[in-house]
Coordinates of C-alpha atoms in Angstrom, one line a residue:
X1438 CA 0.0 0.0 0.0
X1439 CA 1.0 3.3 -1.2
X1440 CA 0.7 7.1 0.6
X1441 CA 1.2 9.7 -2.1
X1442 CA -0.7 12.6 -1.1
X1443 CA 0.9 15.0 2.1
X1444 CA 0.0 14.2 5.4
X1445 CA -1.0 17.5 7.6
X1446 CA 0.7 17.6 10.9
X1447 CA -1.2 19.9 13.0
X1448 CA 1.7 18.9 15.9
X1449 CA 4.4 20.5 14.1
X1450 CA 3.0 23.7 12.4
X1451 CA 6.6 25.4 12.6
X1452 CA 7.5 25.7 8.5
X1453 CA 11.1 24.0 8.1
X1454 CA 10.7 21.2 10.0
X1455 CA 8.3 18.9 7.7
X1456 CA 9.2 16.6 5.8
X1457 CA 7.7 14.7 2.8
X1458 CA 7.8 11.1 2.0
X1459 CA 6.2 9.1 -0.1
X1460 CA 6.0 5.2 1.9
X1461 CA 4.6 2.1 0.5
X1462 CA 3.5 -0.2 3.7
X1463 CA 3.6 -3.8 2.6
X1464 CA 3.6 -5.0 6.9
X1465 CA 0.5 -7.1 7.1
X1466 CA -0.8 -6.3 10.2
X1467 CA -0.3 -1.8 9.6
X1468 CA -1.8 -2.2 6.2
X1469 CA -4.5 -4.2 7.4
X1470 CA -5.1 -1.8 10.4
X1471 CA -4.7 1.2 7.4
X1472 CA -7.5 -0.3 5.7
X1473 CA -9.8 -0.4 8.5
X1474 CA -9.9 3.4 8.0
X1475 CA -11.4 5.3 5.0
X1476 CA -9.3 6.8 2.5
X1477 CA -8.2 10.4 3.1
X1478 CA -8.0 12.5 6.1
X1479 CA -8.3 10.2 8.8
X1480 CA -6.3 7.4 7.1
X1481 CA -3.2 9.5 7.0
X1482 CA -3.7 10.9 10.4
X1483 CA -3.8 7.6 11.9
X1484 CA -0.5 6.7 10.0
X1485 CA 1.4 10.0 10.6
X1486 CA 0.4 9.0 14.8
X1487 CA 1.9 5.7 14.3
X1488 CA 4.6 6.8 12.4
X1489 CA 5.3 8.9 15.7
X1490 CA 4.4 6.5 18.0
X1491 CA 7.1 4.4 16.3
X1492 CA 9.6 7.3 16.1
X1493 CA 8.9 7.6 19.9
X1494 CA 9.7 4.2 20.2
X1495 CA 12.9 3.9 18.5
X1496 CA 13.6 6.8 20.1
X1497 CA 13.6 5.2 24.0
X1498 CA 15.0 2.0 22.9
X1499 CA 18.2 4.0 21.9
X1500 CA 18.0 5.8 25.3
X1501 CA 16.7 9.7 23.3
X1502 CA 13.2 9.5 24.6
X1503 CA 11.6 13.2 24.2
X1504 CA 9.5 13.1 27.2
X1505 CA 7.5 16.1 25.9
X1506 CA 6.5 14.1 22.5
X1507 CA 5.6 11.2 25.2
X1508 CA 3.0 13.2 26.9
X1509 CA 1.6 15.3 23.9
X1510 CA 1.2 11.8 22.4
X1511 CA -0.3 10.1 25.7
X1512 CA -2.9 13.2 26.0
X1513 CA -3.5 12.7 22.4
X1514 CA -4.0 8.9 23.2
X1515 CA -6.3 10.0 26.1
X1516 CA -8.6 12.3 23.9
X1517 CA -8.9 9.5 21.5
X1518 CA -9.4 6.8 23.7
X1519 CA -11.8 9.1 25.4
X1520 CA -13.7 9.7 22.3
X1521 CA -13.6 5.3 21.1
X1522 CA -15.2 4.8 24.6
X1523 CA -18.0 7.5 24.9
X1524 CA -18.7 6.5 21.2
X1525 CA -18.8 2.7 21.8
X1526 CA -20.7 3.2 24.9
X1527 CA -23.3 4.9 23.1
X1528 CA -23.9 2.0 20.7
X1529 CA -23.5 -0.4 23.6
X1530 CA -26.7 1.4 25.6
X1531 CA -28.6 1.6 22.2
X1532 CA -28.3 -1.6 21.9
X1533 CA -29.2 -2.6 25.9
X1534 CA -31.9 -1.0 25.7
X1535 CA -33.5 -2.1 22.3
X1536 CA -32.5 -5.6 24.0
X1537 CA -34.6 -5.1 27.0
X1538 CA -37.3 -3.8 25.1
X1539 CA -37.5 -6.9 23.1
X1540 CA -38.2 -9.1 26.2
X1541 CA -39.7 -6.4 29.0
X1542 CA -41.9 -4.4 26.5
X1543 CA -45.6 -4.2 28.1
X1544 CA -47.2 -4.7 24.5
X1545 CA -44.9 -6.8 22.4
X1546 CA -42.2 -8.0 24.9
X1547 CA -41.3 -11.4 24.7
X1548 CA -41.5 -12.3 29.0
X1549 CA -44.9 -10.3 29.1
X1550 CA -46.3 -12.9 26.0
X1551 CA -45.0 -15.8 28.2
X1552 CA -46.7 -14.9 31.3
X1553 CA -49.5 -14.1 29.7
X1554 CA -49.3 -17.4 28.3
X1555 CA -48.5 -19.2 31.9
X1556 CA -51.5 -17.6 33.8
X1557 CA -54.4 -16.8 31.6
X1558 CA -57.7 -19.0 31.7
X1559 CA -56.7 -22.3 30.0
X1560 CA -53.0 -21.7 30.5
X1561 CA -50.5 -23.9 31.0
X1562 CA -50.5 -23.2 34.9
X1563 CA -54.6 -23.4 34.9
X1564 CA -54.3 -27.1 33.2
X1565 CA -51.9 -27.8 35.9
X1566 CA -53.3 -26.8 39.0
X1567 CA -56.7 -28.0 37.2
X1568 CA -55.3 -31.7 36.4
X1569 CA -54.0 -32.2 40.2
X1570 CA -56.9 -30.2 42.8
X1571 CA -59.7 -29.7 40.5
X1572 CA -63.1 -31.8 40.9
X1573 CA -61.9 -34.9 38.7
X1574 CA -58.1 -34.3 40.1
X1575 CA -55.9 -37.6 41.4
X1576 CA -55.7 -35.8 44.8
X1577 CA -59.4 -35.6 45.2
X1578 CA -60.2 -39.2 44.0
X1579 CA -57.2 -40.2 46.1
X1580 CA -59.1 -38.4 49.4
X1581 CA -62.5 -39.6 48.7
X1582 CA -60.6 -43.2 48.5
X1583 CA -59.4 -43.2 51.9
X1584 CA -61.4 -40.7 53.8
X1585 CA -65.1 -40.4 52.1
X1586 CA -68.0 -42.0 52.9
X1587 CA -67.2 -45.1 51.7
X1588 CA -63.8 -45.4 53.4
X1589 CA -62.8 -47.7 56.7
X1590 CA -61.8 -44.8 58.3
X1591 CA -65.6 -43.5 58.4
X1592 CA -67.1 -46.5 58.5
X1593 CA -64.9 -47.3 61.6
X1594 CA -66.0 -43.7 63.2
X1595 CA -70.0 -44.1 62.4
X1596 CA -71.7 -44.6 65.5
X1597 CA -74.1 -46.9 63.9
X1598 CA -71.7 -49.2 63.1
X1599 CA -71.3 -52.6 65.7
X1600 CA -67.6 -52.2 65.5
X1601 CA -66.9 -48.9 65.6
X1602 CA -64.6 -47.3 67.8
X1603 CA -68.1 -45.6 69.7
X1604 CA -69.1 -48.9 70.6
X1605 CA -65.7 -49.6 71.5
X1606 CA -65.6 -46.8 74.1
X1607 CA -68.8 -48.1 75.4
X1608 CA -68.2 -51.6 76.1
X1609 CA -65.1 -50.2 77.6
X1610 CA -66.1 -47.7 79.8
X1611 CA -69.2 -49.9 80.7
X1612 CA -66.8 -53.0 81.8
X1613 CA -64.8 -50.7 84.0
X1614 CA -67.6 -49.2 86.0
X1615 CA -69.2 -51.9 86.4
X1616 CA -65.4 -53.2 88.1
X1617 CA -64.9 -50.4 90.2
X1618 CA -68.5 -50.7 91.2
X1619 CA -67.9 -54.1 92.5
X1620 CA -64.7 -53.2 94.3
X1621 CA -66.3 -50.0 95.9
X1622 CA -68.9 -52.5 97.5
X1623 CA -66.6 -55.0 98.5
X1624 CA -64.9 -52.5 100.7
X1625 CA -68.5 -51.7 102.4
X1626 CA -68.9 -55.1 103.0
X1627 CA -68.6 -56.5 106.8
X1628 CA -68.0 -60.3 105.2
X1629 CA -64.5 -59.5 104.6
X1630 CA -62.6 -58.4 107.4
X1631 CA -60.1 -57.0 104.9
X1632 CA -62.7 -54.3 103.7
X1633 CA -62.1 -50.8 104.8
X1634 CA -65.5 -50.5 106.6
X1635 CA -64.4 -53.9 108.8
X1636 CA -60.4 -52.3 109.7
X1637 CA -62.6 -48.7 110.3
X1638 CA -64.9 -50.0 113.0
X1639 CA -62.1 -52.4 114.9
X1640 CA -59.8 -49.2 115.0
X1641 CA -62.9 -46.9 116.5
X1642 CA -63.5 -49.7 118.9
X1643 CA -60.0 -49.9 119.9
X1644 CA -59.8 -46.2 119.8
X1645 CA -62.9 -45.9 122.0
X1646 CA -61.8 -48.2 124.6
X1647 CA -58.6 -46.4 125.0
X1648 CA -60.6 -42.6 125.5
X1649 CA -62.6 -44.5 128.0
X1650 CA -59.8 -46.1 130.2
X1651 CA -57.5 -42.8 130.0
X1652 CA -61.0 -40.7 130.7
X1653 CA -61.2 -42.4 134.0
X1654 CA -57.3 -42.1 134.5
X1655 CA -57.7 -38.2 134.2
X1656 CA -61.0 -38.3 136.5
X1657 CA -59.1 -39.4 139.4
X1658 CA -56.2 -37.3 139.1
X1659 CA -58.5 -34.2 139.2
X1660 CA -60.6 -35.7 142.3
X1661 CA -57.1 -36.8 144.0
X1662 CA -55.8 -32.6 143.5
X1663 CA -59.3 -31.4 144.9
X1664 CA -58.8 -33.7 148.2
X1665 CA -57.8 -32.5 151.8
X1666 CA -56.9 -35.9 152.4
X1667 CA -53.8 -35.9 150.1
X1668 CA -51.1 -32.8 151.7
X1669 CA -49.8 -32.7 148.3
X1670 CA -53.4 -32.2 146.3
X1671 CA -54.0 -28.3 144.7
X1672 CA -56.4 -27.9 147.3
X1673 CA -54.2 -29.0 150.7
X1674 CA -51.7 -26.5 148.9
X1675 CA -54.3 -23.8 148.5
X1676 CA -55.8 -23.9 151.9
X1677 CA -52.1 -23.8 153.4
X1678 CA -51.0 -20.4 151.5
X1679 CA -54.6 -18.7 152.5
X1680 CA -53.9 -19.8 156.1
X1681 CA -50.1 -18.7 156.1
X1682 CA -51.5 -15.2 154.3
X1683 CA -54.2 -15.1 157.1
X1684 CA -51.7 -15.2 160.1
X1685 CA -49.3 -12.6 158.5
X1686 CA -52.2 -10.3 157.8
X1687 CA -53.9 -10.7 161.3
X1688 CA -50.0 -10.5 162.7
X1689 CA -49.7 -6.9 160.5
X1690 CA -52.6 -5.4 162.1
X1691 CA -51.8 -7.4 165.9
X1692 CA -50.6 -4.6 168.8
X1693 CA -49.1 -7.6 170.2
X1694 CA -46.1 -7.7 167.6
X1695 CA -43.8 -5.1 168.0
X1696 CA -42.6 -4.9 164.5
X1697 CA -46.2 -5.1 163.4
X1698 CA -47.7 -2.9 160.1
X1699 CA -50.1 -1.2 162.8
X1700 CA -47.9 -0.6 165.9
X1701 CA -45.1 0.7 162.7
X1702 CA -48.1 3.1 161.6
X1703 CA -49.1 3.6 165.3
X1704 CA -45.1 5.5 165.9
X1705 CA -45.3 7.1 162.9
X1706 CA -48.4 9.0 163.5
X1707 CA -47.6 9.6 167.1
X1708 CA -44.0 11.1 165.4
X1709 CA -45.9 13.1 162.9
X1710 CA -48.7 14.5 165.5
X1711 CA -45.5 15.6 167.8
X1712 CA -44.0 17.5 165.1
X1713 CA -47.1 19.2 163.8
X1714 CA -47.3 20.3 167.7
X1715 CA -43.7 21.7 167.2
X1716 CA -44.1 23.6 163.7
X1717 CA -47.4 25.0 164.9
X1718 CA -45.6 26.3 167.8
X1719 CA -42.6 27.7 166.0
X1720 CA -45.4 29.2 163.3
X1721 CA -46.9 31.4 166.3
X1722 CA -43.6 32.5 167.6
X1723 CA -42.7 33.7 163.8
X1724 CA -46.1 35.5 163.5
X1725 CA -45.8 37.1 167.1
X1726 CA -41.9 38.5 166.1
X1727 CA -43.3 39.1 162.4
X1728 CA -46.2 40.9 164.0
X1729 CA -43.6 43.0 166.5
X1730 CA -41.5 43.8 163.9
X1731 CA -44.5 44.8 161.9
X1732 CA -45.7 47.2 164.7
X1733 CA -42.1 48.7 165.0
X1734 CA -41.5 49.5 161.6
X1735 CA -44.7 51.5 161.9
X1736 CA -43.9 53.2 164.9
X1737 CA -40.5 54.1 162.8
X1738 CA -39.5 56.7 160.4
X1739 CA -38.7 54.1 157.8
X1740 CA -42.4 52.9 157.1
X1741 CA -43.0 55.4 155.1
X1742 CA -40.3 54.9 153.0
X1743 CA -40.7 50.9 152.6
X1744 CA -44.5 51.8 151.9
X1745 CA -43.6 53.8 148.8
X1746 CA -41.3 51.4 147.6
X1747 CA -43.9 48.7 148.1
X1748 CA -46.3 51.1 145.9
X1749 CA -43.5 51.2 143.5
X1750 CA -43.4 47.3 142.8
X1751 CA -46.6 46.9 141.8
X1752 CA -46.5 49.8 139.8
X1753 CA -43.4 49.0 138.0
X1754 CA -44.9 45.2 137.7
X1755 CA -48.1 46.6 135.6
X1756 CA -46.1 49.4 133.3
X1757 CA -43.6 46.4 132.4
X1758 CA -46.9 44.3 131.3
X1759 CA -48.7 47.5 129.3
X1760 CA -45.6 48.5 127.9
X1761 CA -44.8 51.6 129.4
X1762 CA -41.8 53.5 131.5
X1763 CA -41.3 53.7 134.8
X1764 CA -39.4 55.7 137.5
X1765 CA -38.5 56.6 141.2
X1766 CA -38.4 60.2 141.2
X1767 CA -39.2 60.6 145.0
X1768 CA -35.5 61.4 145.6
X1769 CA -34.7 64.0 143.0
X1770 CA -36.1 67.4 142.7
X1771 CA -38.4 68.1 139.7
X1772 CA -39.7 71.2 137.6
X1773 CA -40.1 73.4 140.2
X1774 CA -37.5 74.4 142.5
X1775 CA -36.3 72.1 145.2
X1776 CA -39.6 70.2 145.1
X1777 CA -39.4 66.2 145.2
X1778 CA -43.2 66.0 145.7
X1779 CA -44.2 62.8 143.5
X1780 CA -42.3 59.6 143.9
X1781 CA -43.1 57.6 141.3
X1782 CA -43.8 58.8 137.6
X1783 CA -45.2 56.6 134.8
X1784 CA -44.7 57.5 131.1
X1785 CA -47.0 56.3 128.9
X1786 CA -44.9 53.6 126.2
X1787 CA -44.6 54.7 122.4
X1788 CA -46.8 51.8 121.3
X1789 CA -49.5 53.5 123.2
X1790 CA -52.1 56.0 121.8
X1791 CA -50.4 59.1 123.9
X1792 CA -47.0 58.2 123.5
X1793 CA -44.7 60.7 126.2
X1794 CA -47.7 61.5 128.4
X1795 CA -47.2 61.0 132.1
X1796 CA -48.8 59.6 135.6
X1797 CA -47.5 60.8 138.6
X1798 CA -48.1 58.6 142.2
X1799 CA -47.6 60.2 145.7
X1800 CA -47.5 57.7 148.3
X1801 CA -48.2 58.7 152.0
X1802 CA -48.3 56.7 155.0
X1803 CA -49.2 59.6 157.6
X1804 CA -52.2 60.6 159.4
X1805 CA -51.3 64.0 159.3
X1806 CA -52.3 64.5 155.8
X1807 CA -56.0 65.1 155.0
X1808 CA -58.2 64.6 151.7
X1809 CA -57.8 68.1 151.2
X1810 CA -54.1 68.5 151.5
X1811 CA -53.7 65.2 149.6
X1812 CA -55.4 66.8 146.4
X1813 CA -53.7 69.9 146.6
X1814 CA -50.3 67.7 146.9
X1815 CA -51.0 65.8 144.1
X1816 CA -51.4 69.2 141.9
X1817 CA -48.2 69.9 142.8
X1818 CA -47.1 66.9 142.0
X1819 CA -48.7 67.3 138.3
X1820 CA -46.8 70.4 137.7
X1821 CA -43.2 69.5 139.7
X1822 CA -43.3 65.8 136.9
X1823 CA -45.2 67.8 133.9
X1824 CA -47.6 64.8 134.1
X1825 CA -51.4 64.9 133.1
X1826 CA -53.2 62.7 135.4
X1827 CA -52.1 62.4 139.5
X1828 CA -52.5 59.8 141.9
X1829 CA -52.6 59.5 145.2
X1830 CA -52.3 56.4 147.9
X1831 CA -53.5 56.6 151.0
X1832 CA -52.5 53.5 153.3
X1833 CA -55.3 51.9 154.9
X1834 CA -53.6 52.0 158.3
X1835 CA -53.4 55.9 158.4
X1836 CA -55.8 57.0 156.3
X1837 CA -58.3 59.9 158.0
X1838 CA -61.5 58.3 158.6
X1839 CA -64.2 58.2 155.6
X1840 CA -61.9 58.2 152.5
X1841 CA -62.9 55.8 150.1
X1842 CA -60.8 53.4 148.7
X1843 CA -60.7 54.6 145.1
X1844 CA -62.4 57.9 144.2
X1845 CA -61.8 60.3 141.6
X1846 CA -61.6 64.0 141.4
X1847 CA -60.9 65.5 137.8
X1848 CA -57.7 64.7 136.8
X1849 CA -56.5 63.4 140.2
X1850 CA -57.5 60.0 142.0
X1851 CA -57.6 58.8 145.3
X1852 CA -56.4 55.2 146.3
X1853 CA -56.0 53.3 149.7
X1854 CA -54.2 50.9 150.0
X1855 CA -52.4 48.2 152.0
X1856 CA -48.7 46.2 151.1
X1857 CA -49.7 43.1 153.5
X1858 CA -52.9 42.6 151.9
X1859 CA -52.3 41.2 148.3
X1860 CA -55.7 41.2 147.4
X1861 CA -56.0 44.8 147.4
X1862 CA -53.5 45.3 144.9
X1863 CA -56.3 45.6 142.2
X1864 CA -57.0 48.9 143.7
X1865 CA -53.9 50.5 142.8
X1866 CA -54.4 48.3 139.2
X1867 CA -57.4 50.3 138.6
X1868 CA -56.0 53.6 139.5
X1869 CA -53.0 53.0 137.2
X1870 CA -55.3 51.8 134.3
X1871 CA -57.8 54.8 134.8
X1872 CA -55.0 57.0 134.9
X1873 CA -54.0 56.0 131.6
X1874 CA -57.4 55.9 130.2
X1875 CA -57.9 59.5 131.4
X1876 CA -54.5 60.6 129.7
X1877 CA -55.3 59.1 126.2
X1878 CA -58.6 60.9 126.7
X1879 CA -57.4 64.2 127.1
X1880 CA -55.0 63.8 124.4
X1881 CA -57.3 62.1 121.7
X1882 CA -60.1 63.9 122.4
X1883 CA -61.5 64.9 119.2
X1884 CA -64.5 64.2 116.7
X1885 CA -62.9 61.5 114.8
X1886 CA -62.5 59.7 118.2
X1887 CA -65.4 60.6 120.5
X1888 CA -67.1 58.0 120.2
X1889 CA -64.1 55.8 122.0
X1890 CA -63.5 58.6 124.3
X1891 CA -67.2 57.7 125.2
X1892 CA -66.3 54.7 126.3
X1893 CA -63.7 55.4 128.1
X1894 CA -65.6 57.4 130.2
X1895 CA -68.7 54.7 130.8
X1896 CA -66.0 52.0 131.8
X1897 CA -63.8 54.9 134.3
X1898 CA -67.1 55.8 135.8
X1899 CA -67.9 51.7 135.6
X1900 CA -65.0 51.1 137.4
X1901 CA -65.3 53.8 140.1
X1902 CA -68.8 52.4 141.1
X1903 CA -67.3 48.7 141.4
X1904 CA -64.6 50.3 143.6
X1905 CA -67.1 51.9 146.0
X1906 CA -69.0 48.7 146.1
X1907 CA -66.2 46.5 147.4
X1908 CA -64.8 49.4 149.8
X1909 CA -68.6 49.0 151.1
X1910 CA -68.9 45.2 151.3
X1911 CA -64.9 45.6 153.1
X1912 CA -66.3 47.7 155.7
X1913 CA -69.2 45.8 156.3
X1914 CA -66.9 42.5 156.5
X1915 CA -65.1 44.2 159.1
X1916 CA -68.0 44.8 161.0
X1917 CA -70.5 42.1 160.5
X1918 CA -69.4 38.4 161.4
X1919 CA -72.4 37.0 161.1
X1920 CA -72.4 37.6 156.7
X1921 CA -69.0 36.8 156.6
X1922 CA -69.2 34.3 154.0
X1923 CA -71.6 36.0 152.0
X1924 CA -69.8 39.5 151.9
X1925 CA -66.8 37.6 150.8
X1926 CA -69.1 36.2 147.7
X1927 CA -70.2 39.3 147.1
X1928 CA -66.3 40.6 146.9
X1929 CA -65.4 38.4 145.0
X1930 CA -68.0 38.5 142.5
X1931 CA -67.6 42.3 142.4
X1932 CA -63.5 41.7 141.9
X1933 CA -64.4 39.4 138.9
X1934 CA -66.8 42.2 137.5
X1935 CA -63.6 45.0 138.0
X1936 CA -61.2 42.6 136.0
X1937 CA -63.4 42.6 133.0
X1938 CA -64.1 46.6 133.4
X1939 CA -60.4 46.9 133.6
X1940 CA -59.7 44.9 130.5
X1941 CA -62.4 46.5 128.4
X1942 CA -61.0 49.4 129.4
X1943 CA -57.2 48.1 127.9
X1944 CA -59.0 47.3 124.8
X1945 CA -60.7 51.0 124.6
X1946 CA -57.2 52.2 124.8
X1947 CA -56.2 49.5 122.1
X1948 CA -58.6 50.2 119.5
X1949 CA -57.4 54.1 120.3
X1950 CA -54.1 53.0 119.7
X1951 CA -54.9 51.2 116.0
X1952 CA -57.3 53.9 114.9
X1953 CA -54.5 56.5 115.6
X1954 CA -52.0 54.1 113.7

């Protein structure tokens, strides 16, 4: 095979370089791959790329390999091979899928004509299943041979049938009833001592001769315990601890026996009455010296001084309880100019409803000072302490005749009272919480509040009345014996009436207190 016409080389475009040759190929093999190609273009392309491929070849084999013309080459190789492949696996889809159109095609497709074929009525499958279940099929004449009505099997089961396995049961359930029947009454029968009804009554007779003989045994044991003629019987024992317990007790309470429960008893109470006779004794001679010392202290100068002190506890015991502050002022000098007149002085406590006001108290144990002279010392008391409200205790030993035990004049009040009688400490009480009342009205005295201010005044006046009543029933105690007991109900029913006056009268002050809050 001959090439005569040029061959283009676009790879080597630089003019000077080409070379023309005219080649005849007479290789087998390159002209047969030559001819594989058309004639023109492509043909000489494909030669000038083995011609360079050979070049190339040569070229490494003698150690000048151009590594640039390898890899323009291997690209070249690439794009070509590239090209053969997406070309060739074009064709190869075309033809996959024309193939699986062929046999999968829902109209024409050669696996949709054979399962049409297979399942269809009258198919191949229908003639099947129909030739081996159907009506006229070996399995059902096969069945009807071994199980239908004609068959041992249901002749065997049909209960109308002599040897059928019904009559079987029968016989055979009827035979062994009728056995255990005869056994059962066999064991019922008292022919045969080996029946259970034969063992059962020779044990219960052997069992009841037994109960009897040990029945007896036990009788005589409990008549041998309740016999006195046996020592060692319950009873002997029983009568001996009552008789031992019967001598000790009648030797407890004998005046015979020395160390005896009653001559023990006896001592004691003859020890106890000798030492009541002693304490009562020693009592008398402490109330006689109590009752001396009593009497000297109030022939002394002292008294008066322990009698305002003794006003001064309880006062200080009620202010602590209401909430207020108080003082001994007694022995310091006050507004007006060497004046101590007013001991004791009672400021009203900030939680109350006049916070700051005073009470002043003048104590006097003297009989020189009379109603009149007390009032005009307990004005002068008011102004020396700047207080509101006075108070003035009388003591009920040297008080002038006819005072009362609480009375009130304006803004001063009149007490008397007694240290050595605790029960008359709700006297001075009263006179502290009236005092107070009195205060709060003065200073809270107003529209918004006259209506509370009202009631204060009811329960003052309340409480002066109840005062009066119980100096009354007092006096008349002293001098009547004979209503003794009845005065001092009366007292102390009035002393129950003045504690609720004087605790209404707190809670007047109270409310006071939260309205003004």
């Amino acid at each position: 095979m001959m090439l005569t016409e040029p061959i283009p080389n676009d790879n080597v475009p630089t003019e000077g370089t080409s070379e023309v040759l005219n080649l005849v190929a007479t290789d087998p093999e390159v002209v047969a791959e030559l001819r594989r190609l058309p004639a023109g273009i492509a043909r000489q392309r494909f030669a000038l790329d083995a011609l360079r491929i050979g070049v190339l070849s040569m070229r490494a084999a003698s150690g000048e390999l151009d590594v640039r013309a390898v890899r323009d080459a291997g690209q070249q190789l690439v794009i070509e091979l590239r090209g053969l492949l997406a070309e060739r696996g074009t064709a190869l889809t075309a033809t996959m899928a024309e193939a699986v159109a062929r046999y999968f095609d829902p109209a024409t497709g050669v696996v949709t004509q054979k399962l049409e074929r297979l399942t269809k009525d009258g198919g191949e499958l229908d003639r099947v299943l129909r030739q081996h279940v159907g009506d006229e099929s070996t399995l059902v004449r096969t069945l009807a041979a071994h199980v239908g009505e004609a068959s041992p099997l249901l002749r065997m089961l049909s209960p109308a049938e002599a040897s059928g396995v019904r009559a079987q049961i029968e016989r055979t359930v009827a035979e062994a009833l009728r056995a255990q029947a005869e056994q059962v009454l066999q064991q019922f029968s008292l022919d045969r001592k080996d029946s259970a009804l034969s063992r059962l009554i020779a044990e219960l007779t052997t069992a009841h001769a037994a109960a009897n003989s040990n029945m007896q045994h036990q009788v005589k044991a409990v008549v041998g315990e309740f016999s006195l003629d046996r020592p060692d019987s319950a009873l002997s024992r029983l009568v001996g601890r009552v008789e031992a317990a019967q001598k000790r007790i009648s030797d407890e309470f004998s005046l015979d026996n020395q160390e005896s429960a009653l001559n023990k008893l006896t001592a004691l109470l003859a020890s106890l009455q000798h030492k009541q006779t002693e304490f009562a004794t020693s009592v008398q001679a402490q109330i006689a010296t109590l009752t001396a010392q009593r009497a000297e202290r109030a022939r002394g100068t002292r008294h008066g001084e322990e009698f305002e002190a003794a006003v001064g506890t309880v006062l200080a015991a009620e202010a602590q309880r209401v909430g207020d502050i108080y003082e001994v002022t007694g022995t310091r000098t006050g507004l007006i100019k060497n004046s101590k007149v007013g001991d004791h002085v009672v400021t009203l406590g900030p939680d109350s409803s006049a916070p700051g006001s005073a009470i002043v108290f003048e104590a006097k144990q003297s009989k020189s000072v009379a109603l009149k002279a007390a009032l005009a010392e307990i004005d002068v008391a008011r102004k020396n302490r700047q207080a509101q409200v006075g108070v003035f205790v009388y003591s009920t030993h040297t008080a002038p005749a006819g005072i009362e035990t609480f009375t009130r004049y304006g803004e001063s009040i009149v007490v008397a009272w007694a240290p050595e009688d605790p029960q008359l400490d709700w006297v001075l009480r009263a006179a502290y919480s009236v005092a107070r009342a009195l205060v709060i009205r003065e200073r809270v005295a107003n529209a918004d509040s006259a209506e509370a201010v009202h009631e204060i005044e009811v329960t003052v006046r309340a409480i002066e009345k109840h005062l009066k009543r119980i100096a009354d029933i007092k006096r008349f105690a002293e001098t009547t014996v004979s209503a003794a007991d009845k005065i001092v109900r009366e007292a102390d029913k009035m002393a129950k009436e003045l504690e609720a006056q004087l605790e209404a009268l707190d809670e007047h002050i109270a409310a006071l207190r939260h309205g003004d809050a």
